JSON list of C-alpha atoms in Angstrom, two decimals:
[
{"chain": "D", "resi": 114, "resn": "UNK", "atom": "CA", "xyz": [-22.21, -62.17, 77.87]},
{"chain": "D", "resi": 115, "resn": "UNK", "atom": "CA", "xyz": [-23.49, -59.09, 80.65]},
{"chain": "D", "resi": 116, "resn": "UNK", "atom": "CA", "xyz": [-22.43, -55.39, 81.33]},
{"chain": "D", "resi": 117, "resn": "UNK", "atom": "CA", "xyz": [-21.10, -55.28, 84.93]},
{"chain": "D", "resi": 118, "resn": "UNK", "atom": "CA", "xyz": [-23.28, -53.67, 87.41]},
{"chain": "D", "resi": 119, "resn": "UNK", "atom": "CA", "xyz": [-22.34, -50.49, 90.17]},
{"chain": "D", "resi": 120, "resn": "UNK", "atom": "CA", "xyz": [-21.00, -52.56, 92.64]},
{"chain": "D", "resi": 121, "resn": "UNK", "atom": "CA", "xyz": [-18.59, -55.13, 90.83]},
{"chain": "D", "resi": 122, "resn": "UNK", "atom": "CA", "xyz": [-16.92, -51.91, 88.98]},
{"chain": "D", "resi": 123, "resn": "UNK", "atom": "CA", "xyz": [-14.43, -51.55, 91.83]},
{"chain": "D", "resi": 124, "resn": "UNK", "atom": "CA", "xyz": [-14.76, -48.27, 91.23]},
{"chain": "D", "resi": 125, "resn": "UNK", "atom": "CA", "xyz": [-12.64, -45.97, 94.45]},
{"chain": "D", "resi": 126, "resn": "UNK", "atom": "CA", "xyz": [-14.12, -43.60, 96.68]},
{"chain": "D", "resi": 127, "resn": "UNK", "atom": "CA", "xyz": [-13.07, -39.90, 96.04]},
{"chain": "D", "resi": 128, "resn": "UNK", "atom": "CA", "xyz": [-11.09, -40.94, 99.92]},
{"chain": "D", "resi": 129, "resn": "UNK", "atom": "CA", "xyz": [-9.70, -43.54, 98.37]},
{"chain": "D", "resi": 130, "resn": "UNK", "atom": "CA", "xyz": [-8.57, -42.01, 94.58]},
{"chain": "D", "resi": 131, "resn": "UNK", "atom": "CA", "xyz": [-6.55, -39.44, 95.68]},
{"chain": "D", "resi": 132, "resn": "UNK", "atom": "CA", "xyz": [-4.04, -40.76, 97.90]},
{"chain": "D", "resi": 133, "resn": "UNK", "atom": "CA", "xyz": [-3.55, -43.55, 95.86]},
{"chain": "D", "resi": 134, "resn": "UNK", "atom": "CA", "xyz": [-1.10, -43.16, 92.62]},
{"chain": "D", "resi": 135, "resn": "UNK", "atom": "CA", "xyz": [-1.40, -40.85, 89.97]},
{"chain": "D", "resi": 136, "resn": "UNK", "atom": "CA", "xyz": [0.55, -39.86, 86.54]},
{"chain": "D", "resi": 137, "resn": "UNK", "atom": "CA", "xyz": [2.87, -37.60, 86.05]},
{"chain": "D", "resi": 138, "resn": "UNK", "atom": "CA", "xyz": [0.97, -35.55, 84.26]},
{"chain": "D", "resi": 139, "resn": "UNK", "atom": "CA", "xyz": [-0.72, -32.18, 84.69]},
{"chain": "D", "resi": 140, "resn": "UNK", "atom": "CA", "xyz": [-3.83, -30.80, 82.10]},
{"chain": "D", "resi": 141, "resn": "UNK", "atom": "CA", "xyz": [-3.17, -27.12, 81.36]},
{"chain": "D", "resi": 142, "resn": "UNK", "atom": "CA", "xyz": [-6.88, -25.78, 79.99]},
{"chain": "D", "resi": 143, "resn": "UNK", "atom": "CA", "xyz": [-5.69, -22.64, 78.35]},
{"chain": "D", "resi": 144, "resn": "UNK", "atom": "CA", "xyz": [-8.36, -20.36, 78.51]},
{"chain": "D", "resi": 145, "resn": "UNK", "atom": "CA", "xyz": [-11.40, -22.40, 77.98]},
{"chain": "D", "resi": 146, "resn": "UNK", "atom": "CA", "xyz": [-15.23, -21.04, 77.86]},
{"chain": "D", "resi": 147, "resn": "UNK", "atom": "CA", "xyz": [-16.92, -23.98, 78.08]},
{"chain": "D", "resi": 148, "resn": "UNK", "atom": "CA", "xyz": [-17.76, -25.42, 81.35]},
{"chain": "D", "resi": 149, "resn": "UNK", "atom": "CA", "xyz": [-19.25, -29.11, 80.00]},
{"chain": "D", "resi": 150, "resn": "UNK", "atom": "CA", "xyz": [-15.76, -29.33, 78.10]},
{"chain": "D", "resi": 151, "resn": "UNK", "atom": "CA", "xyz": [-14.18, -28.11, 81.25]},
{"chain": "D", "resi": 152, "resn": "UNK", "atom": "CA", "xyz": [-16.45, -30.90, 83.19]},
{"chain": "D", "resi": 153, "resn": "UNK", "atom": "CA", "xyz": [-15.49, -33.26, 80.76]},
{"chain": "D", "resi": 154, "resn": "UNK", "atom": "CA", "xyz": [-11.52, -32.67, 81.03]},
{"chain": "D", "resi": 155, "resn": "UNK", "atom": "CA", "xyz": [-11.70, -33.59, 85.24]},
{"chain": "D", "resi": 156, "resn": "UNK", "atom": "CA", "xyz": [-13.76, -36.94, 83.82]},
{"chain": "D", "resi": 157, "resn": "UNK", "atom": "CA", "xyz": [-11.05, -37.35, 81.73]},
{"chain": "D", "resi": 158, "resn": "UNK", "atom": "CA", "xyz": [-8.05, -36.78, 84.58]},
{"chain": "D", "resi": 159, "resn": "UNK", "atom": "CA", "xyz": [-10.15, -39.13, 86.71]},
{"chain": "D", "resi": 160, "resn": "UNK", "atom": "CA", "xyz": [-10.02, -41.98, 84.11]},
{"chain": "D", "resi": 161, "resn": "UNK", "atom": "CA", "xyz": [-6.36, -41.22, 83.39]},
{"chain": "D", "resi": 162, "resn": "UNK", "atom": "CA", "xyz": [-5.08, -40.35, 86.86]},
{"chain": "D", "resi": 163, "resn": "UNK", "atom": "CA", "xyz": [-3.42, -37.67, 86.28]},
{"chain": "D", "resi": 164, "resn": "UNK", "atom": "CA", "xyz": [-2.05, -35.76, 88.82]},
{"chain": "D", "resi": 165, "resn": "UNK", "atom": "CA", "xyz": [-3.75, -32.19, 88.17]},
{"chain": "D", "resi": 166, "resn": "UNK", "atom": "CA", "xyz": [-5.55, -29.91, 85.68]},
{"chain": "D", "resi": 167, "resn": "UNK", "atom": "CA", "xyz": [-4.81, -25.93, 86.12]},
{"chain": "D", "resi": 168, "resn": "UNK", "atom": "CA", "xyz": [-7.50, -24.25, 84.78]},
{"chain": "D", "resi": 169, "resn": "UNK", "atom": "CA", "xyz": [-5.12, -21.14, 83.14]},
{"chain": "D", "resi": 170, "resn": "UNK", "atom": "CA", "xyz": [-6.78, -17.66, 82.04]},
{"chain": "D", "resi": 171, "resn": "UNK", "atom": "CA", "xyz": [-10.89, -17.72, 81.58]},
{"chain": "D", "resi": 172, "resn": "UNK", "atom": "CA", "xyz": [-11.37, -21.37, 81.72]},
{"chain": "D", "resi": 173, "resn": "UNK", "atom": "CA", "xyz": [-14.02, -21.97, 84.63]},
{"chain": "D", "resi": 174, "resn": "UNK", "atom": "CA", "xyz": [-13.73, -23.52, 87.56]},
{"chain": "D", "resi": 175, "resn": "UNK", "atom": "CA", "xyz": [-15.34, -25.51, 90.27]},
{"chain": "D", "resi": 176, "resn": "UNK", "atom": "CA", "xyz": [-17.84, -25.81, 92.19]},
{"chain": "D", "resi": 177, "resn": "UNK", "atom": "CA", "xyz": [-20.32, -25.00, 89.07]},
{"chain": "D", "resi": 178, "resn": "UNK", "atom": "CA", "xyz": [-23.48, -26.58, 88.52]},
{"chain": "D", "resi": 179, "resn": "UNK", "atom": "CA", "xyz": [-22.29, -26.74, 84.83]},
{"chain": "D", "resi": 180, "resn": "UNK", "atom": "CA", "xyz": [-18.71, -28.11, 85.39]},
{"chain": "D", "resi": 181, "resn": "UNK", "atom": "CA", "xyz": [-20.47, -30.63, 87.79]},
{"chain": "D", "resi": 182, "resn": "UNK", "atom": "CA", "xyz": [-22.85, -31.76, 85.43]},
{"chain": "D", "resi": 183, "resn": "UNK", "atom": "CA", "xyz": [-20.43, -33.75, 82.85]},
{"chain": "D", "resi": 184, "resn": "UNK", "atom": "CA", "xyz": [-17.51, -34.09, 85.35]},
{"chain": "D", "resi": 185, "resn": "UNK", "atom": "CA", "xyz": [-19.81, -36.49, 87.36]},
{"chain": "D", "resi": 186, "resn": "UNK", "atom": "CA", "xyz": [-17.78, -35.68, 90.95]},
{"chain": "D", "resi": 187, "resn": "UNK", "atom": "CA", "xyz": [-14.70, -35.87, 88.86]},
{"chain": "D", "resi": 188, "resn": "UNK", "atom": "CA", "xyz": [-13.77, -32.29, 90.59]},
{"chain": "D", "resi": 189, "resn": "UNK", "atom": "CA", "xyz": [-14.25, -33.83, 93.73]},
{"chain": "D", "resi": 190, "resn": "UNK", "atom": "CA", "xyz": [-10.99, -36.42, 93.08]},
{"chain": "D", "resi": 191, "resn": "UNK", "atom": "CA", "xyz": [-9.13, -34.50, 90.86]},
{"chain": "D", "resi": 192, "resn": "UNK", "atom": "CA", "xyz": [-6.24, -32.09, 92.56]},
{"chain": "D", "resi": 193, "resn": "UNK", "atom": "CA", "xyz": [-6.95, -28.84, 90.74]},
{"chain": "D", "resi": 194, "resn": "UNK", "atom": "CA", "xyz": [-5.98, -24.76, 90.37]},
{"chain": "D", "resi": 195, "resn": "UNK", "atom": "CA", "xyz": [-6.19, -21.53, 88.71]},
{"chain": "D", "resi": 196, "resn": "UNK", "atom": "CA", "xyz": [-3.74, -19.58, 87.37]},
{"chain": "D", "resi": 197, "resn": "UNK", "atom": "CA", "xyz": [-3.87, -16.31, 85.66]},
{"chain": "D", "resi": 198, "resn": "UNK", "atom": "CA", "xyz": [-1.66, -16.86, 82.85]},
{"chain": "D", "resi": 199, "resn": "UNK", "atom": "CA", "xyz": [-1.07, -20.30, 80.95]},
{"chain": "D", "resi": 200, "resn": "UNK", "atom": "CA", "xyz": [1.88, -18.95, 79.39]},
{"chain": "D", "resi": 201, "resn": "UNK", "atom": "CA", "xyz": [4.16, -17.60, 82.90]},
{"chain": "D", "resi": 202, "resn": "UNK", "atom": "CA", "xyz": [2.07, -21.77, 84.36]},
{"chain": "D", "resi": 203, "resn": "UNK", "atom": "CA", "xyz": [3.77, -22.45, 80.80]},
{"chain": "D", "resi": 204, "resn": "UNK", "atom": "CA", "xyz": [7.34, -21.38, 82.61]},
{"chain": "D", "resi": 205, "resn": "UNK", "atom": "CA", "xyz": [6.53, -22.17, 86.10]},
{"chain": "D", "resi": 206, "resn": "UNK", "atom": "CA", "xyz": [6.05, -26.29, 85.03]},
{"chain": "D", "resi": 207, "resn": "UNK", "atom": "CA", "xyz": [9.27, -26.33, 83.57]},
{"chain": "D", "resi": 208, "resn": "UNK", "atom": "CA", "xyz": [10.86, -24.68, 85.88]},
{"chain": "D", "resi": 209, "resn": "UNK", "atom": "CA", "xyz": [9.73, -28.12, 87.80]},
{"chain": "D", "resi": 210, "resn": "UNK", "atom": "CA", "xyz": [11.04, -30.22, 85.60]},
{"chain": "D", "resi": 211, "resn": "UNK", "atom": "CA", "xyz": [8.15, -30.68, 82.96]},
{"chain": "D", "resi": 212, "resn": "UNK", "atom": "CA", "xyz": [8.18, -31.31, 79.91]},
{"chain": "D", "resi": 213, "resn": "UNK", "atom": "CA", "xyz": [5.89, -28.19, 78.44]},
{"chain": "D", "resi": 214, "resn": "UNK", "atom": "CA", "xyz": [3.52, -30.71, 75.69]},
{"chain": "D", "resi": 215, "resn": "UNK", "atom": "CA", "xyz": [0.79, -29.66, 73.82]},
{"chain": "D", "resi": 216, "resn": "UNK", "atom": "CA", "xyz": [-1.63, -30.69, 71.19]},
{"chain": "D", "resi": 217, "resn": "UNK", "atom": "CA", "xyz": [-2.20, -27.95, 68.33]},
{"chain": "D", "resi": 218, "resn": "UNK", "atom": "CA", "xyz": [-1.33, -27.87, 64.91]},
{"chain": "D", "resi": 219, "resn": "UNK", "atom": "CA", "xyz": [1.82, -26.39, 64.15]},
{"chain": "D", "resi": 220, "resn": "UNK", "atom": "CA", "xyz": [4.55, -26.23, 61.63]},
{"chain": "D", "resi": 221, "resn": "UNK", "atom": "CA", "xyz": [6.05, -28.49, 63.64]},
{"chain": "D", "resi": 222, "resn": "UNK", "atom": "CA", "xyz": [4.49, -30.82, 65.17]},
{"chain": "D", "resi": 223, "resn": "UNK", "atom": "CA", "xyz": [4.60, -34.64, 65.73]},
{"chain": "D", "resi": 224, "resn": "UNK", "atom": "CA", "xyz": [1.77, -36.64, 64.73]},
{"chain": "D", "resi": 225, "resn": "UNK", "atom": "CA", "xyz": [1.15, -38.81, 68.47]},
{"chain": "D", "resi": 226, "resn": "UNK", "atom": "CA", "xyz": [1.36, -41.92, 67.11]},
{"chain": "D", "resi": 227, "resn": "UNK", "atom": "CA", "xyz": [4.66, -41.26, 67.04]},
{"chain": "D", "resi": 228, "resn": "UNK", "atom": "CA", "xyz": [5.12, -40.11, 70.17]},
{"chain": "D", "resi": 229, "resn": "UNK", "atom": "CA", "xyz": [6.86, -42.64, 72.51]},
{"chain": "D", "resi": 230, "resn": "UNK", "atom": "CA", "xyz": [7.35, -40.87, 76.21]},
{"chain": "D", "resi": 231, "resn": "UNK", "atom": "CA", "xyz": [9.08, -42.12, 78.83]},
{"chain": "D", "resi": 232, "resn": "UNK", "atom": "CA", "xyz": [7.44, -44.33, 81.31]},
{"chain": "D", "resi": 233, "resn": "UNK", "atom": "CA", "xyz": [7.58, -41.96, 84.27]},
{"chain": "D", "resi": 234, "resn": "UNK", "atom": "CA", "xyz": [8.31, -38.61, 82.24]},
{"chain": "D", "resi": 235, "resn": "UNK", "atom": "CA", "xyz": [6.41, -35.25, 83.81]},
{"chain": "D", "resi": 236, "resn": "UNK", "atom": "CA", "xyz": [4.96, -33.91, 81.04]},
{"chain": "D", "resi": 237, "resn": "UNK", "atom": "CA", "xyz": [2.21, -30.10, 81.22]},
{"chain": "D", "resi": 238, "resn": "UNK", "atom": "CA", "xyz": [0.29, -30.82, 78.43]},
{"chain": "D", "resi": 239, "resn": "UNK", "atom": "CA", "xyz": [-2.30, -28.32, 77.34]},
{"chain": "D", "resi": 240, "resn": "UNK", "atom": "CA", "xyz": [-4.79, -27.83, 75.74]},
{"chain": "D", "resi": 241, "resn": "UNK", "atom": "CA", "xyz": [-6.34, -25.00, 74.00]},
{"chain": "D", "resi": 242, "resn": "UNK", "atom": "CA", "xyz": [-9.29, -22.38, 73.62]},
{"chain": "D", "resi": 243, "resn": "UNK", "atom": "CA", "xyz": [-12.48, -24.09, 71.44]},
{"chain": "D", "resi": 244, "resn": "UNK", "atom": "CA", "xyz": [-12.00, -21.12, 69.10]},
{"chain": "D", "resi": 245, "resn": "UNK", "atom": "CA", "xyz": [-9.05, -19.81, 69.21]},
{"chain": "D", "resi": 246, "resn": "UNK", "atom": "CA", "xyz": [-6.38, -23.69, 70.24]},
{"chain": "D", "resi": 247, "resn": "UNK", "atom": "CA", "xyz": [-3.15, -22.38, 71.92]},
{"chain": "D", "resi": 248, "resn": "UNK", "atom": "CA", "xyz": [-2.47, -19.33, 73.47]},
{"chain": "D", "resi": 249, "resn": "UNK", "atom": "CA", "xyz": [0.88, -17.55, 71.60]},
{"chain": "D", "resi": 250, "resn": "UNK", "atom": "CA", "xyz": [2.51, -16.90, 74.86]},
{"chain": "D", "resi": 251, "resn": "UNK", "atom": "CA", "xyz": [2.56, -20.92, 75.19]},
{"chain": "D", "resi": 252, "resn": "UNK", "atom": "CA", "xyz": [3.45, -22.19, 72.07]},
{"chain": "D", "resi": 253, "resn": "UNK", "atom": "CA", "xyz": [6.98, -19.67, 72.76]},
{"chain": "D", "resi": 254, "resn": "UNK", "atom": "CA", "xyz": [7.09, -22.47, 76.03]},
{"chain": "D", "resi": 255, "resn": "UNK", "atom": "CA", "xyz": [6.26, -25.36, 74.45]},
{"chain": "D", "resi": 256, "resn": "UNK", "atom": "CA", "xyz": [9.11, -28.63, 74.27]},
{"chain": "D", "resi": 257, "resn": "UNK", "atom": "CA", "xyz": [6.72, -30.61, 71.69]},
{"chain": "D", "resi": 258, "resn": "UNK", "atom": "CA", "xyz": [3.13, -29.45, 69.72]},
{"chain": "D", "resi": 259, "resn": "UNK", "atom": "CA", "xyz": [1.68, -32.48, 69.21]},
{"chain": "D", "resi": 260, "resn": "UNK", "atom": "CA", "xyz": [-1.13, -33.27, 66.57]},
{"chain": "D", "resi": 261, "resn": "UNK", "atom": "CA", "xyz": [-3.73, -36.04, 66.92]},
{"chain": "D", "resi": 262, "resn": "UNK", "atom": "CA", "xyz": [-3.79, -37.55, 62.65]},
{"chain": "D", "resi": 263, "resn": "UNK", "atom": "CA", "xyz": [-7.66, -36.10, 60.85]},
{"chain": "D", "resi": 264, "resn": "UNK", "atom": "CA", "xyz": [-8.24, -37.26, 57.91]},
{"chain": "D", "resi": 265, "resn": "UNK", "atom": "CA", "xyz": [-11.92, -35.24, 57.59]},
{"chain": "D", "resi": 266, "resn": "UNK", "atom": "CA", "xyz": [-12.83, -31.76, 56.47]},
{"chain": "D", "resi": 267, "resn": "UNK", "atom": "CA", "xyz": [-13.06, -30.27, 59.70]},
{"chain": "D", "resi": 268, "resn": "UNK", "atom": "CA", "xyz": [-9.25, -30.78, 61.11]},
{"chain": "D", "resi": 269, "resn": "UNK", "atom": "CA", "xyz": [-10.57, -29.73, 64.89]},
{"chain": "D", "resi": 270, "resn": "UNK", "atom": "CA", "xyz": [-12.30, -32.36, 67.41]},
{"chain": "D", "resi": 271, "resn": "UNK", "atom": "CA", "xyz": [-13.22, -30.19, 70.85]},
{"chain": "D", "resi": 272, "resn": "UNK", "atom": "CA", "xyz": [-11.59, -29.91, 73.23]},
{"chain": "D", "resi": 273, "resn": "UNK", "atom": "CA", "xyz": [-12.29, -32.48, 75.92]},
{"chain": "D", "resi": 274, "resn": "UNK", "atom": "CA", "xyz": [-12.33, -35.81, 73.00]},
{"chain": "D", "resi": 275, "resn": "UNK", "atom": "CA", "xyz": [-9.08, -34.30, 72.17]},
{"chain": "D", "resi": 276, "resn": "UNK", "atom": "CA", "xyz": [-7.92, -34.89, 75.78]},
{"chain": "D", "resi": 277, "resn": "UNK", "atom": "CA", "xyz": [-9.48, -37.85, 76.48]},
{"chain": "D", "resi": 278, "resn": "UNK", "atom": "CA", "xyz": [-7.19, -39.00, 72.76]},
{"chain": "D", "resi": 279, "resn": "UNK", "atom": "CA", "xyz": [-4.11, -37.70, 74.67]},
{"chain": "D", "resi": 280, "resn": "UNK", "atom": "CA", "xyz": [-4.42, -38.91, 77.12]},
{"chain": "D", "resi": 281, "resn": "UNK", "atom": "CA", "xyz": [-5.03, -42.32, 76.10]},
{"chain": "D", "resi": 282, "resn": "UNK", "atom": "CA", "xyz": [-2.66, -42.38, 73.77]},
{"chain": "D", "resi": 283, "resn": "UNK", "atom": "CA", "xyz": [-0.20, -40.91, 76.35]},
{"chain": "D", "resi": 284, "resn": "UNK", "atom": "CA", "xyz": [-1.21, -44.10, 79.11]},
{"chain": "D", "resi": 285, "resn": "UNK", "atom": "CA", "xyz": [-2.75, -46.59, 77.75]},
{"chain": "D", "resi": 286, "resn": "UNK", "atom": "CA", "xyz": [-0.75, -49.66, 79.60]},
{"chain": "D", "resi": 287, "resn": "UNK", "atom": "CA", "xyz": [0.57, -47.65, 82.07]},
{"chain": "D", "resi": 288, "resn": "UNK", "atom": "CA", "xyz": [-0.22, -48.08, 85.44]},
{"chain": "D", "resi": 289, "resn": "UNK", "atom": "CA", "xyz": [0.45, -44.53, 87.28]},
{"chain": "D", "resi": 290, "resn": "UNK", "atom": "CA", "xyz": [3.29, -44.72, 90.67]}
]
């Protein structure tokens, strides 16, 4: 066994990436504080070819050196837009035909392995603040809360790690377009 060299990975250029089909999934970062987390979500969104990232509320946005440090250029390939209010954005996305889904521990949350989205289903995936989680205004708009099963003592994950787990579970094996 040997590791593949960079030129063997068949990576898309930024220009080519922007033209290929994407999954009909948008990730909404609801009042994240950490630029490192924002950059890591950009990198994960690039890996799974999500359609867009929304940076809501106080979530920092590119260009910024701290975001670039973990995004490794994905902030150039993944479409993104800022919005001042995640709750209002959730309502707008619902009106555009998205299923509004948050990753949060709630009294009615569904365990991630039990959720089977339809292929091609438009999903707006809300990821919450590192301390407070998803805002109440977003929860009021959600069609579904997904919970990642956890068996340790903390029952919380870093938001960028949670985004990776959920996007993998939702999109693994699917080809966009």
